[in-house]
Amino acid sequence: MEQQSTSTPVVNTFNEWDPLEEIVVGRVDETTLIPPWDVIMPACVHDKTQWDFFKRRGGTPWPVEMLKKAERDLEAFIDVLQQAGVTVRQPEPYPYERPLASPDWGLKSSCYALMPRDVLFVIGDQIIEAPMGWRSRSTERLAYRELCKEYFRGGARWVAAPPPRLSDESYVRGFVAPEEDEPQRFIVTEYEPMFDAADAIKCGRDVFIARSSCCNRFGIEWLQRHLGDEYIVHEIEVHDTHPMHVDATFYPLAPGKLLINPERVVDVPDMFEKSGWDVLVCPVPEMPESHPMYNCSRWIMMNVVMLDETRVVVSAGEKRFIRRLKEWGFEPVECPFWDFETIGGGFHCASVDIRRRGGLRSYF
Ligand code: NVA
């Protein structure tokens, strides 16, 4: 008689904290390119002094020394995951240096396969290829094709949100990012659904998402209708002069524990207080101002990865944050990551969890 399988489905992830079994981690290699300058970048890159670097060097490889250091950090992260018994998978090499074109636009290259979190929204047993906002990243999902095919063959659902056209209609013409004291505004229009997978974060039946330079209301509506009645997609309000991805802003780390960025979260939805969640206010980053950061802010330190409800992989240089995490009842697992963060992301960006041991439930 055929034995009924009781193991966890090949793709199974409902929140950030169920015990982690399998994860995809990005790849650093000689094809890791500096993103080519494009219409969306002034809305995303916080540090204006870096804009000229992207304009001059975009589409060429990052300097070798920088890549070597970033690769060392990524290897340390992979080691931490493997030591914890997690299966680590990686995307296949992909020719990022080739020109990209559509009937509406052309660019000299794409970028990399560094940040799977932005590309694939993995929820329950399904992988959703996100309708990404950067033209230079619009084919990045192809680096994950072999993995997606394998997971599909293993029983996962696999779908692509409508790939956006990303013509000029998708962006506000002449957009200038707001200053700190100005109201929030966004470069993306409502022309077509857009979001990057990292604009949303899972918390059981509830998914939290923030509009950003890559995410519009049309995209949020698409995600809610696609997910259907099993999930509620909540839009949260943030203030960020260069908004892109919610996972250095608003992060449900474990049941009853929400980590927030004190400079960006405008309002924590009432549901957290009503359900007795602790709101953990992240201390300010310790990374020295002199440390080069091209693509994201120092708040990237919030971009942790949970191995389970208590063990949290955190950037080793952030001692104050590590102390707070301990006070909040977590067990920090320190890993050097500042040199990876230099080229654009933290642990959460650099990975996407495929399988955690657990099921769908509400935490509210
Ligand atoms: N855009 C965010 C990082 C998101 C992971 C920041 O620069 O802080």
PDB file of N, CA and C and ligand atoms in Angstrom, residues 46 244-245 247-248 264 296-297 299-300 303 349, ligand 1:
ATOM      1  N   HIS A  46      19.425  56.436  -1.696  1.00  0.00           N
ATOM      2  CA  HIS A  46      19.385  57.462  -0.647  1.00  0.00           C
ATOM      3  C   HIS A  46      20.512  58.484  -0.791  1.00  0.00           C
ATOM      4  N   MET A 244      11.983  51.830  -0.649  1.00  0.00           N
ATOM      5  CA  MET A 244      12.126  50.630  -1.467  1.00  0.00           C
ATOM      6  C   MET A 244      12.284  49.449  -0.518  1.00  0.00           C
ATOM      7  N   HIS A 245      11.265  48.628  -0.449  1.00  0.00           N
ATOM      8  CA  HIS A 245      11.251  47.377   0.324  1.00  0.00           C
ATOM      9  C   HIS A 245      11.028  47.647   1.819  1.00  0.00           C
ATOM     10  N   ASP A 247      11.492  45.611   4.428  1.00  0.00           N
ATOM     11  CA  ASP A 247      12.180  44.792   5.431  1.00  0.00           C
ATOM     12  C   ASP A 247      13.376  45.459   6.105  1.00  0.00           C
ATOM     13  N   ALA A 248      13.475  46.793   6.005  1.00  0.00           N
ATOM     14  CA  ALA A 248      14.361  47.536   6.905  1.00  0.00           C
ATOM     15  C   ALA A 248      13.502  48.614   7.574  1.00  0.00           C
ATOM     16  N   ARG A 264      10.745  55.714  10.234  1.00  0.00           N
ATOM     17  CA  ARG A 264       9.937  55.507   9.022  1.00  0.00           C
ATOM     18  C   ARG A 264       8.490  55.097   9.256  1.00  0.00           C
ATOM     19  N   CYS A 296      21.644  51.423  -0.410  1.00  0.00           N
ATOM     20  CA  CYS A 296      20.645  51.433   0.662  1.00  0.00           C
ATOM     21  C   CYS A 296      21.210  52.165   1.873  1.00  0.00           C
ATOM     22  N   SER A 297      20.347  52.354   2.870  1.00  0.00           N
ATOM     23  CA  SER A 297      20.747  53.132   4.044  1.00  0.00           C
ATOM     24  C   SER A 297      21.350  52.218   5.112  1.00  0.00           C
ATOM     25  N   TRP A 299      20.100  51.587   7.848  1.00  0.00           N
ATOM     26  CA  TRP A 299      19.011  50.833   8.491  1.00  0.00           C
ATOM     27  C   TRP A 299      18.909  49.408   7.953  1.00  0.00           C
ATOM     28  N   ILE A 300      19.731  49.104   6.975  1.00  0.00           N
ATOM     29  CA  ILE A 300      19.747  47.747   6.430  1.00  0.00           C
ATOM     30  C   ILE A 300      20.047  46.728   7.532  1.00  0.00           C
ATOM     31  N   ASN A 303      17.542  44.160   8.552  1.00  0.00           N
ATOM     32  CA  ASN A 303      17.235  43.169   7.531  1.00  0.00           C
ATOM     33  C   ASN A 303      17.774  41.780   7.918  1.00  0.00           C
ATOM     34  N   CYS A 349      17.416  40.521   2.249  1.00  0.00           N
ATOM     35  CA  CYS A 349      17.454  40.803   0.804  1.00  0.00           C
ATOM     36  C   CYS A 349      18.177  39.685   0.061  1.00  0.00           C
TER      37      CYS A 349
HETATM   38  N1  NVA B   1      15.511  50.621   1.093  1.00  0.00           N
HETATM   39  C1  NVA B   1      15.894  50.218   2.425  1.00  0.00           C
HETATM   40  C2  NVA B   1      16.415  48.835   2.478  1.00  0.00           C
HETATM   41  C3  NVA B   1      15.389  47.810   2.286  1.00  0.00           C
HETATM   42  C4  NVA B   1      15.838  46.409   2.514  1.00  0.00           C
HETATM   43  C5  NVA B   1      16.968  51.136   2.963  1.00  0.00           C
HETATM   44  O1  NVA B   1      17.753  51.645   2.180  1.00  0.00           O
HETATM   45  O2  NVA B   1      17.047  51.309   4.167  1.00  0.00           O
END
